[in-house]
Tab-separated table of C-alpha atoms in Angstrom:
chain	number	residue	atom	x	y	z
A	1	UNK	CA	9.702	61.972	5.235
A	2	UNK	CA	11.068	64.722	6.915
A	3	UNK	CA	14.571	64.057	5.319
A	4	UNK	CA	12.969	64.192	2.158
A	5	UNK	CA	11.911	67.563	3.004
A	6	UNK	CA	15.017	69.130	4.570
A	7	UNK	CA	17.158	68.002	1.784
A	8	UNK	CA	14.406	69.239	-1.155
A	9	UNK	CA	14.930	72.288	0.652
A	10	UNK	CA	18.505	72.629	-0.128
A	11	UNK	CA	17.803	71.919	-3.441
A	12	UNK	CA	17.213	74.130	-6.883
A	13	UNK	CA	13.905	74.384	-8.390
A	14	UNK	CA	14.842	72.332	-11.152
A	15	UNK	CA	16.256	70.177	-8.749
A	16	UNK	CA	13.417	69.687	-6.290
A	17	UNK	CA	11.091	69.013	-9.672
A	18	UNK	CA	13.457	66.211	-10.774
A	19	UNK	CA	13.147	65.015	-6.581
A	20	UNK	CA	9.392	64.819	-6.746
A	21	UNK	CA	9.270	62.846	-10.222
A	22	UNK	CA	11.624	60.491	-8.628
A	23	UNK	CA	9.088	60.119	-5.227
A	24	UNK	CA	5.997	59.815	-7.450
A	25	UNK	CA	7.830	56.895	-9.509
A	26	UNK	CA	8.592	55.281	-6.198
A	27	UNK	CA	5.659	55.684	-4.649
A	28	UNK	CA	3.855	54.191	-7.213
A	29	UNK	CA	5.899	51.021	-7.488
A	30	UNK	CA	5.531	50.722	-4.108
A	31	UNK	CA	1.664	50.772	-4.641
A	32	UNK	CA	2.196	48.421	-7.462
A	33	UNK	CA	4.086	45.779	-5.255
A	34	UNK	CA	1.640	45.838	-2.128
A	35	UNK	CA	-1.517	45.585	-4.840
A	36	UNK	CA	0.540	42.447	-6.225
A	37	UNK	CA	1.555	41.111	-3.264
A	38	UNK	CA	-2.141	41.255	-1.687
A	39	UNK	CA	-3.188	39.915	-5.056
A	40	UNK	CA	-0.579	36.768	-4.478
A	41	UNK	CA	-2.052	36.536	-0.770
A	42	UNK	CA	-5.586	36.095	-2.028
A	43	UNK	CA	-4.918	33.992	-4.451
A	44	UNK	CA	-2.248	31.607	-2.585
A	45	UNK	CA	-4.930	32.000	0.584
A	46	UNK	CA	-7.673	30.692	-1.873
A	47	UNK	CA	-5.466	27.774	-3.311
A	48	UNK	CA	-4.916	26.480	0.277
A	49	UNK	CA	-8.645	26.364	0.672
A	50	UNK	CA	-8.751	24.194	-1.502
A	51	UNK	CA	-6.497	22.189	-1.330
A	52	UNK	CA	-6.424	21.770	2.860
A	53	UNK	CA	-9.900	22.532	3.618
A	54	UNK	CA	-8.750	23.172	6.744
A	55	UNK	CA	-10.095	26.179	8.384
A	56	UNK	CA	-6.819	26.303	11.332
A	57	UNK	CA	-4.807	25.492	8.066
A	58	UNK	CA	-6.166	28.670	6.307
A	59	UNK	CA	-5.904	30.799	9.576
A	60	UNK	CA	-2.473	29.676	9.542
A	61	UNK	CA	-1.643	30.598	5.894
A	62	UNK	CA	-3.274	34.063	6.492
A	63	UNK	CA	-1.210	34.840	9.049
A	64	UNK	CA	2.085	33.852	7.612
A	65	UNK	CA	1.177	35.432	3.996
A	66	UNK	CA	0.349	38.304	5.944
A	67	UNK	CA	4.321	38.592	7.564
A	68	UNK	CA	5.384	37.835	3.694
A	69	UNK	CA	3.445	40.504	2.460
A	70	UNK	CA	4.132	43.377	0.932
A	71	UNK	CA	8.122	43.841	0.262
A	72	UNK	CA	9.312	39.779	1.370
A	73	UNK	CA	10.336	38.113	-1.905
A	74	UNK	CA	7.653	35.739	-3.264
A	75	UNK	CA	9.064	32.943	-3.278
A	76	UNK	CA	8.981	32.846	0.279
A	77	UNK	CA	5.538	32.012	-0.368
A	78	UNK	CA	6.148	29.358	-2.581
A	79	UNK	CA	8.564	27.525	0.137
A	80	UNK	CA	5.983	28.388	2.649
A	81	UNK	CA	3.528	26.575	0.406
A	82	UNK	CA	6.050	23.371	-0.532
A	83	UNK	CA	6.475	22.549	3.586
A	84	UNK	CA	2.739	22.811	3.737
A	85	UNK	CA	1.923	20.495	0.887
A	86	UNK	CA	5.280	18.302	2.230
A	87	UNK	CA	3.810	18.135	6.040
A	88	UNK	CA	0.168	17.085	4.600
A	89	UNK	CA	1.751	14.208	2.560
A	90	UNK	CA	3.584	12.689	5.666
A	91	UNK	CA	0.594	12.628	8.184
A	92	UNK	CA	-0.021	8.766	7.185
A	93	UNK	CA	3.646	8.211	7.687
A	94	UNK	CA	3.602	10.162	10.903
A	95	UNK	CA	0.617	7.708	12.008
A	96	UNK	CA	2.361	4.730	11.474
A	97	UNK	CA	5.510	6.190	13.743
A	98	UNK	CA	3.170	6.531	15.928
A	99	UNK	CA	1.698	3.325	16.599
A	100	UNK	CA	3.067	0.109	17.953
A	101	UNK	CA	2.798	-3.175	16.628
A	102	UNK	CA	0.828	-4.079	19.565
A	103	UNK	CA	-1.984	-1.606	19.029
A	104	UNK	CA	-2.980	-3.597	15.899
A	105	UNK	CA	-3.496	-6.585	17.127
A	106	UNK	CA	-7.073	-7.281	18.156
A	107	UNK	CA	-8.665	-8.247	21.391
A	108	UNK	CA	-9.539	-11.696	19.659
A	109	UNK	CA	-8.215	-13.533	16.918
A	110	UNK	CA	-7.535	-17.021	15.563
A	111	UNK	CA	-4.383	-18.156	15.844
A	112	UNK	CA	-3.010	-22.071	14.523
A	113	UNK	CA	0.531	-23.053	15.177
A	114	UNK	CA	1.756	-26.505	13.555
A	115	UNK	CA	4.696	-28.801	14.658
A	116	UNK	CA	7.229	-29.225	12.293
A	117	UNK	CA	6.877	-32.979	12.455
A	118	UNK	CA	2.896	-32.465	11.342
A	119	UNK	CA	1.780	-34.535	8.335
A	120	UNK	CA	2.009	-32.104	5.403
A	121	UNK	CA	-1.971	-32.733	4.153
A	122	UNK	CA	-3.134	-32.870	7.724
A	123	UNK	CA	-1.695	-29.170	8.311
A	124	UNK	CA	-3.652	-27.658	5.245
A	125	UNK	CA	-6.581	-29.273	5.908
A	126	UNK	CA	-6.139	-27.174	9.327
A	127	UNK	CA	-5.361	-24.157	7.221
A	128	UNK	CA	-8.644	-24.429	4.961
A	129	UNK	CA	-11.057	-25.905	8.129
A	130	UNK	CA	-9.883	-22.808	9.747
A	131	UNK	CA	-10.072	-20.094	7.100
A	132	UNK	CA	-6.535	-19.191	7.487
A	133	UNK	CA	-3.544	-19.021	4.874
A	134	UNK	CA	-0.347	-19.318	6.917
A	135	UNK	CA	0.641	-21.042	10.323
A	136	UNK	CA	3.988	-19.859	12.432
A	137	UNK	CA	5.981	-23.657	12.513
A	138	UNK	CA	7.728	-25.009	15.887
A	139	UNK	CA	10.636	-26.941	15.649
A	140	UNK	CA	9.998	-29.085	19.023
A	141	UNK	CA	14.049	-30.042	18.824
A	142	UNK	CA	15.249	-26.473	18.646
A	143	UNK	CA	12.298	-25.007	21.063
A	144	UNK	CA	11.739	-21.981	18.716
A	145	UNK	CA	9.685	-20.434	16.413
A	146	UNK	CA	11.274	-21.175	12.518
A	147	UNK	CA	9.267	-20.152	9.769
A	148	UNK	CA	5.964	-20.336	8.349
A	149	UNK	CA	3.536	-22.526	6.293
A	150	UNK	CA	2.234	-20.659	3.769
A	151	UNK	CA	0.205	-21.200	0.532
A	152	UNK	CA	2.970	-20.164	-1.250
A	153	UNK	CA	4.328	-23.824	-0.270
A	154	UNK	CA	2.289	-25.374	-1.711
A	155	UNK	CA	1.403	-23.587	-4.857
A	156	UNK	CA	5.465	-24.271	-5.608
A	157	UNK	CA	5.254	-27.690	-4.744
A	158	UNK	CA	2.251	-28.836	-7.112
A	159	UNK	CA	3.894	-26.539	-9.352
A	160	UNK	CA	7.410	-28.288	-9.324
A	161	UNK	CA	6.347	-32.253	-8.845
A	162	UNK	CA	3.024	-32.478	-10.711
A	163	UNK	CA	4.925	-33.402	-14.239
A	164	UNK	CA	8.286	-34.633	-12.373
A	165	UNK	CA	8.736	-38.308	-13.623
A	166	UNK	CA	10.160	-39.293	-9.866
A	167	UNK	CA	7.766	-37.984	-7.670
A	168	UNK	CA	4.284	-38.870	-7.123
A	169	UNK	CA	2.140	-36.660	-5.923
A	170	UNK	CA	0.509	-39.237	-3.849
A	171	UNK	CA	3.922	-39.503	-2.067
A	172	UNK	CA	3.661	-36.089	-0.603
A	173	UNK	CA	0.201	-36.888	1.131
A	174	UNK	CA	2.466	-39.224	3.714
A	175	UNK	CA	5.470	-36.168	3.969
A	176	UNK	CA	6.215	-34.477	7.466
A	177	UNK	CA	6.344	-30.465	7.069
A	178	UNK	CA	10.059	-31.092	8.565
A	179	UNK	CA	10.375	-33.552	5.407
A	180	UNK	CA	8.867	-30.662	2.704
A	181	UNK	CA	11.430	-27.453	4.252
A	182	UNK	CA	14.742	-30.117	4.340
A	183	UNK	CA	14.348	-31.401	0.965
A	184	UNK	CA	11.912	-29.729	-1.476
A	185	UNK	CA	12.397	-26.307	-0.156
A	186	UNK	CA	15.796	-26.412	0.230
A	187	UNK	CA	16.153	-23.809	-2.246
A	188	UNK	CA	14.211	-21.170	-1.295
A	189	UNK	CA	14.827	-18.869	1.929
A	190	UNK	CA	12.712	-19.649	4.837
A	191	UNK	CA	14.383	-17.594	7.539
A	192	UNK	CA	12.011	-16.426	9.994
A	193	UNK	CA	11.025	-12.938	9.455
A	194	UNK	CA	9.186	-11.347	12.720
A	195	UNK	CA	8.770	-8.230	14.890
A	196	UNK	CA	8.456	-7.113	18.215
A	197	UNK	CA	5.373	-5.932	19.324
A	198	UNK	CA	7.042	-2.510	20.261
A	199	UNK	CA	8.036	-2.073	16.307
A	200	UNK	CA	6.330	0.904	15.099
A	201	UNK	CA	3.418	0.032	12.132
A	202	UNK	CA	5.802	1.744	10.070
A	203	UNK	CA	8.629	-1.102	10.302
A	204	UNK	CA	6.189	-3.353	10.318
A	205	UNK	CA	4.860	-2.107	6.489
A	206	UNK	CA	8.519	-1.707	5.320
A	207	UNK	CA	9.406	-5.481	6.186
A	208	UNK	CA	6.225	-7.033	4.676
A	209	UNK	CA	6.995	-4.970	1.406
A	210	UNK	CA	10.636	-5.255	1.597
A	211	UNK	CA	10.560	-9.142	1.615
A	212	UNK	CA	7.691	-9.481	-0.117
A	213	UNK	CA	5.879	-10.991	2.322
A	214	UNK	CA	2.167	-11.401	2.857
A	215	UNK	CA	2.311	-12.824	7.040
A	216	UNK	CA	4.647	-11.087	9.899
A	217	UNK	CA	5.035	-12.683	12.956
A	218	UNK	CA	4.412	-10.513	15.976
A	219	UNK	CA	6.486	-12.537	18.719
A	220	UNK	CA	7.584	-11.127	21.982
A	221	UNK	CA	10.899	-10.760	22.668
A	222	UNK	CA	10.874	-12.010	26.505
A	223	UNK	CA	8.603	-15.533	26.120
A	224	UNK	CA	9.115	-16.080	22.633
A	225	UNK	CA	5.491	-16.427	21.772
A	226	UNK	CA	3.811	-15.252	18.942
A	227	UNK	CA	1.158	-13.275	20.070
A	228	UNK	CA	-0.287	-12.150	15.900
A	229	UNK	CA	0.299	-12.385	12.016
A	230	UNK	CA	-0.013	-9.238	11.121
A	231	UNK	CA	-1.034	-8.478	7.654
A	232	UNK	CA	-1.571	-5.729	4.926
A	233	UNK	CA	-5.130	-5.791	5.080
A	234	UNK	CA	-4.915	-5.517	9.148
A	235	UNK	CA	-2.553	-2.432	8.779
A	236	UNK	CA	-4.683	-0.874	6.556
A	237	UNK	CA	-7.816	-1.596	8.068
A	238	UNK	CA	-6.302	-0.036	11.393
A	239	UNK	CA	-5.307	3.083	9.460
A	240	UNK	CA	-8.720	3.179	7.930
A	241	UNK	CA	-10.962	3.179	11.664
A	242	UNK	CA	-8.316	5.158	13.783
A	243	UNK	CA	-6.947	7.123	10.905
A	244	UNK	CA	-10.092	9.528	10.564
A	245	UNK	CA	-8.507	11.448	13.906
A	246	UNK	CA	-6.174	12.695	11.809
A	247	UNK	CA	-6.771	15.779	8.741
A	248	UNK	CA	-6.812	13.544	5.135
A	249	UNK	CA	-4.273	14.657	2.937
A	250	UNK	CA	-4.799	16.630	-0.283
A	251	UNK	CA	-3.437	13.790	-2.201
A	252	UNK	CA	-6.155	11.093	-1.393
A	253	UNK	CA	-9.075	13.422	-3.170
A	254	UNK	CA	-6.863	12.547	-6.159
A	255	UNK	CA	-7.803	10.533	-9.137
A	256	UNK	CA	-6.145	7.307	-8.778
A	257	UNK	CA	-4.952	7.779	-12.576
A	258	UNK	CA	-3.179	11.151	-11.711
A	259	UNK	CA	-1.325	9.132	-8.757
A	260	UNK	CA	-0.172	6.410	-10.797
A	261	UNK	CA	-0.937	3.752	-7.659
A	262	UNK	CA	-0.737	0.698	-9.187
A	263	UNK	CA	0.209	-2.209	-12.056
A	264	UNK	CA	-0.570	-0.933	-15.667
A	265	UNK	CA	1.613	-2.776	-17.414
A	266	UNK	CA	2.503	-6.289	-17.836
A	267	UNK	CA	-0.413	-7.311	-15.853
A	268	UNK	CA	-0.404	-10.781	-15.573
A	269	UNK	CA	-3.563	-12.487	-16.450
A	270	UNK	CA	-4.998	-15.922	-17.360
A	271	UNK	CA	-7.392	-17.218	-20.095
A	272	UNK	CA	-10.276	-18.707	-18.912
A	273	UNK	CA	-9.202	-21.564	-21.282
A	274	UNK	CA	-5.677	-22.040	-19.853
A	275	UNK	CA	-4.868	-25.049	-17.625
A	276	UNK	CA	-4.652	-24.562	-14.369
A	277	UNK	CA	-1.406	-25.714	-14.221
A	278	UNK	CA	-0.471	-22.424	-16.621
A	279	UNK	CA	-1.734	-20.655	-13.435
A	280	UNK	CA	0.362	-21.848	-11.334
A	281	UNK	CA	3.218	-21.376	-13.333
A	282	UNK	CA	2.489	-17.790	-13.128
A	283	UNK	CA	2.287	-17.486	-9.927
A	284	UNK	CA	5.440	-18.678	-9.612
A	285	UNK	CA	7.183	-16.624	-12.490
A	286	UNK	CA	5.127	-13.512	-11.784
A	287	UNK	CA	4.718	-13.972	-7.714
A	288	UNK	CA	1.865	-12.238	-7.906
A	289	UNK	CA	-1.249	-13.270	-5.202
A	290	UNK	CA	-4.009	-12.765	-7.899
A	291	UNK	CA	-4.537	-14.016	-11.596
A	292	UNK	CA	-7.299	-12.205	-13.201
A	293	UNK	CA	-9.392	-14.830	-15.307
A	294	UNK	CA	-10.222	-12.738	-18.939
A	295	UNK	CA	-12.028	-14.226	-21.896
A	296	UNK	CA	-10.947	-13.860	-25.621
A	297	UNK	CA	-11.882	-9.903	-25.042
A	298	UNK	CA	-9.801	-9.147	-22.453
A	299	UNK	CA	-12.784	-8.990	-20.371
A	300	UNK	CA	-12.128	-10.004	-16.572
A	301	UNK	CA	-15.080	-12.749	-15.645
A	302	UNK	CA	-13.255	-13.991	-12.900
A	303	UNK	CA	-10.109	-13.849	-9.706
A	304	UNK	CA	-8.377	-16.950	-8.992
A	305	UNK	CA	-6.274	-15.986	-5.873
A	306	UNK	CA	-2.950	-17.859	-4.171
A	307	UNK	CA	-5.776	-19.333	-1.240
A	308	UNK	CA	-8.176	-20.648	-3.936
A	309	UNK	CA	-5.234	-22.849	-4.616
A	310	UNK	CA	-5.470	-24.759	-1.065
A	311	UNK	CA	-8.513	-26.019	-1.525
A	312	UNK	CA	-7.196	-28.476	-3.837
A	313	UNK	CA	-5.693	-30.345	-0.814
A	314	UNK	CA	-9.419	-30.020	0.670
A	315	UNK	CA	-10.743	-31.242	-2.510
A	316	UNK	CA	-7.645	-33.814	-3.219
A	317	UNK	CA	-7.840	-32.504	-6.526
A	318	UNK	CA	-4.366	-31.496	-7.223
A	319	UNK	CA	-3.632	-34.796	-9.211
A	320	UNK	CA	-5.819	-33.036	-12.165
A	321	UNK	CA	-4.438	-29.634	-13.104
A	322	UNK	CA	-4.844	-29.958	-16.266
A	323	UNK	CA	-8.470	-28.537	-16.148
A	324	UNK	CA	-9.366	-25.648	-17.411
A	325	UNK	CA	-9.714	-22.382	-15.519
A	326	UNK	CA	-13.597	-21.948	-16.433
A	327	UNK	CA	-13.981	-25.629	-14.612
A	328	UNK	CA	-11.687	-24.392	-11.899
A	329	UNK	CA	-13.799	-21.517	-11.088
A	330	UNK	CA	-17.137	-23.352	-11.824
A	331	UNK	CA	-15.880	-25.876	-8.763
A	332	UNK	CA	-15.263	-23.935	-6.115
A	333	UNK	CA	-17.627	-23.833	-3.479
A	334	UNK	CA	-16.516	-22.461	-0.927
A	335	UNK	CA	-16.378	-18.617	-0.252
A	336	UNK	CA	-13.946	-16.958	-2.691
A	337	UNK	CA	-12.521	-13.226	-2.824
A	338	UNK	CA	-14.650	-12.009	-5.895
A	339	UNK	CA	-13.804	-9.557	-8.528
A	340	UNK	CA	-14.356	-6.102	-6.752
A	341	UNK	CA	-13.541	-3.707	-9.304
A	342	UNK	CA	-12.639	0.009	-9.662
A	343	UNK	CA	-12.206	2.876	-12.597
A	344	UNK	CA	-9.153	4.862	-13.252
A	345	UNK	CA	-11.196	8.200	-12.700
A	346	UNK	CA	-11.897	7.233	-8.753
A	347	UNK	CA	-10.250	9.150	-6.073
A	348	UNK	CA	-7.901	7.230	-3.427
A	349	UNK	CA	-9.946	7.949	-0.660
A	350	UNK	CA	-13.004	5.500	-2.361
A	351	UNK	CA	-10.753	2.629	-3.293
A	352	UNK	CA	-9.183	2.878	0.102
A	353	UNK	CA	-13.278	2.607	1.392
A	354	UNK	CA	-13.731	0.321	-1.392
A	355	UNK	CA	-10.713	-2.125	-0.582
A	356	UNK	CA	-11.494	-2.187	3.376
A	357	UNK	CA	-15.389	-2.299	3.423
A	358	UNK	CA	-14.645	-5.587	0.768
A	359	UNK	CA	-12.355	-7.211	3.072
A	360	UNK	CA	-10.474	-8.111	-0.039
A	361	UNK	CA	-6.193	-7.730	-1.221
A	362	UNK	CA	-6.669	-6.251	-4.256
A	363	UNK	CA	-8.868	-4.370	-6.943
A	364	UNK	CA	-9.124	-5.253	-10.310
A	365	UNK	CA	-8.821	-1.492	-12.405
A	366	UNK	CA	-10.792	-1.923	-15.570
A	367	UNK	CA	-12.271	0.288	-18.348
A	368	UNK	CA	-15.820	0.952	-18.955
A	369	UNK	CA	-16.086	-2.352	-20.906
A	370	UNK	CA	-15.010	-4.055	-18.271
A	371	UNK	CA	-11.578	-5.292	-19.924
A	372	UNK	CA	-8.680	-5.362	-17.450
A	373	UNK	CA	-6.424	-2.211	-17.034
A	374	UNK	CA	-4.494	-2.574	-13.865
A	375	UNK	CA	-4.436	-3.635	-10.310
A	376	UNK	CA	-4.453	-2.152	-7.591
A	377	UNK	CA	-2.927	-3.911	-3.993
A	378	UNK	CA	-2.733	-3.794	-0.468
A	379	UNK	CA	0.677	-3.103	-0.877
A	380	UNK	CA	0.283	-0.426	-3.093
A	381	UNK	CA	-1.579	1.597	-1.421
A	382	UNK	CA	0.670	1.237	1.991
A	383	UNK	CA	3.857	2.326	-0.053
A	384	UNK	CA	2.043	5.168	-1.561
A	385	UNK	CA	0.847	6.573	1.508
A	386	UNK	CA	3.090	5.437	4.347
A	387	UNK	CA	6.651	4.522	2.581
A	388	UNK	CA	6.764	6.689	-0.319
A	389	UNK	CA	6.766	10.373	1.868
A	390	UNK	CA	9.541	8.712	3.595
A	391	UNK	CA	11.272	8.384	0.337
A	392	UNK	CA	11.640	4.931	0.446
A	393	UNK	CA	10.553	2.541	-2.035
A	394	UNK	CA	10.088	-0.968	-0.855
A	395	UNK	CA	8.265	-2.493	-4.140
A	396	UNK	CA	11.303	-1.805	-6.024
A	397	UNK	CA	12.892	-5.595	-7.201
């Protein structure tokens, strides 16, 4: 200021006039840009309430708005504001870095292994006795560990002999598992896919999507053993009781519409007056784990799922599959998933409550009529909120 004044002293009248003019212009864009810029500050402080409600988050923002403010350019706010919104979006995938294998698996669980050599029938019997839907398989020749025994075996079994003029189905009854992977599943892969216990969660959600697979083999690297299957619904169950240590993210307050989580089109469905062969068949086109049984309407009445299928070996039923999907569901009686539902207006935060308090793989998203919209998995949700902020996309084909 005192420049100002020793060089308006040197100056004409009409020259110091012309001086002050020029002062009061720039003093009062100067008071323009720090009423703006506090203006911005409110306004960006108030969005981050919002959207954090955080109260260290805020303080934070304050603070850093307040070094912005009043001359800093403003989009140093808005890349102050992208980092924040980008660091709250990876805090699930930060988790899952986190976290071992190991710390999933709990301090008790059920755990069948079958021989290779095992009697085909007398394995899924094991499998339904036991409430389970896959076994790890030992190959007693090769002392190792190499593959599993899934549903998914069987389901493409009935599906591929049950109208085959050479096979009986009665034949398979008498088949060693060692029999079914050397000669009826010689086309498909069944490579042993595992991890180590010392895999992050994160690995461990990127193989199971990756391969499209529903059981991972936890097996230690020194004995060999397998000490869990770890699932989707474990992983997610995990990240739902040790997750709340962690701040939520913005996005899960979300409408699950907004988010686009999900299938919405294509879905594949089945009549309630299809055969239940017709189901199988789309499980095996569509590999999807679910069918959603609809009647003339559209209107979902009931869920046939991949491990209703196995209690046609319990029921040595699977020489009919011709019947009907109403008489399919009518028979079962034993406990079955259900049709848990949910609405496209729901946040993610209560079909992530919704889908672990259940204890079920999927939701079925339907309209107010009840007629079927979308579906929402396990898997999902885990690439939407663990894989996805890593960029990667692991459902892709």
């Amino acid at each position: 200021m005192e420049s100002v004044f020793l060089l308006c002293s040197q100056m004409s009248v009409s020259e110091k006039k012309k001086a002050m003019q020029r002062k009061g212009t720039i003093t009062t864009f100067g008071a323009r840009v720090f009423v703006g810029s506090c203006l911005a500050s409110m306004l960006f402080t108030l969005v981050c309430c919002h959207v954090f409600g955080n109260r260290r988050v805020v303080a934070f923002v304050c603070v850093c708005v307040s070094i912005c403010s009043p001359f800093r350019q403003f989009d140093q706010l808005l890349t102050l504001c992208d980092s924040l919104v980008e660091a709250d979006a990876t805090v699930y995938m930060n988790f899952m870095k986190s976290h071992r294998c190991y710390d999933a698996i709990p301090t008790s669980c059920k755990l069948v292994i079958f021989d290779t050599k095992l009697q085909v029938t007398t394995a899924f019997f094991a499998l339904v006795a036991n409430g389970l839907r896959a076994a790890p398989l030992w190959d007693s020749k090769l002392q190792r560990f190499v593959g599993m025994l899934t549903i998914t075996d069987f389901i493409n079994i009935l599906h591929c002999y049950y109208k085959s003029p050479l096979v009986q189905m009665c034949e398979l009854e008498s088949h060693k598992i060692e029999t079914w992977r050397d000669v009826y599943i010689q086309c498909s892969n069944h490579s042993l896919i595992s991890i180590s216990p010392e895999a992050s969660l994160f690995d461990a959600i990127y193989f199971l999507l990756k391969y499209k697979i529903h059981r991972l083999p936890v097996i230690d690297p020194e004995s060999g053993n397998v000490l869990h299957i770890l699932t989707h619904k474990r992983i997610l169950k995990f990240l739902h009781i040790f997750g709340k240590k962690v701040p939520k993210p913005a996005f899960i307050r979300r409408q699950i519409r907004e988010l686009g989580i999900g299938t919405f089109r294509n879905i594949a469905t089945v009549q309630q007056t299809a055969s239940l062969y017709e189901a199988l068949s789309i499980f095996v086109d569509r590999r999807v784990s679910a069918l959603p049984v609809v009647d003339e309407r559209g209107k979902v009445v009931a869920l046939y799922s991949r491990f209703d299928v196995i209690n046609l070996a319990a029921q040595k039923s699977y020489n009919n599959l011709d019947m009907t999907m109403r008489e399919v569901v009518r028979r079962r009686s034993c406990f079955v998933e259900g049709v848990i539902k949910c609405y496209p207006e729901e946040s993610l935060e209560t079909i992530i409550d919704r889908i672990v308090k259940a204890e079920v793989h999927r939701l079925v998203l339907v309209d107010r009529a009840d007629v079927v919209r979308g579906i929402i998995s396990l898997s999902d949700l885990l690439q939407a909120m663990v894989l996805t902020p890593a960029g990667i996309d692991a459902l892709l084909p």
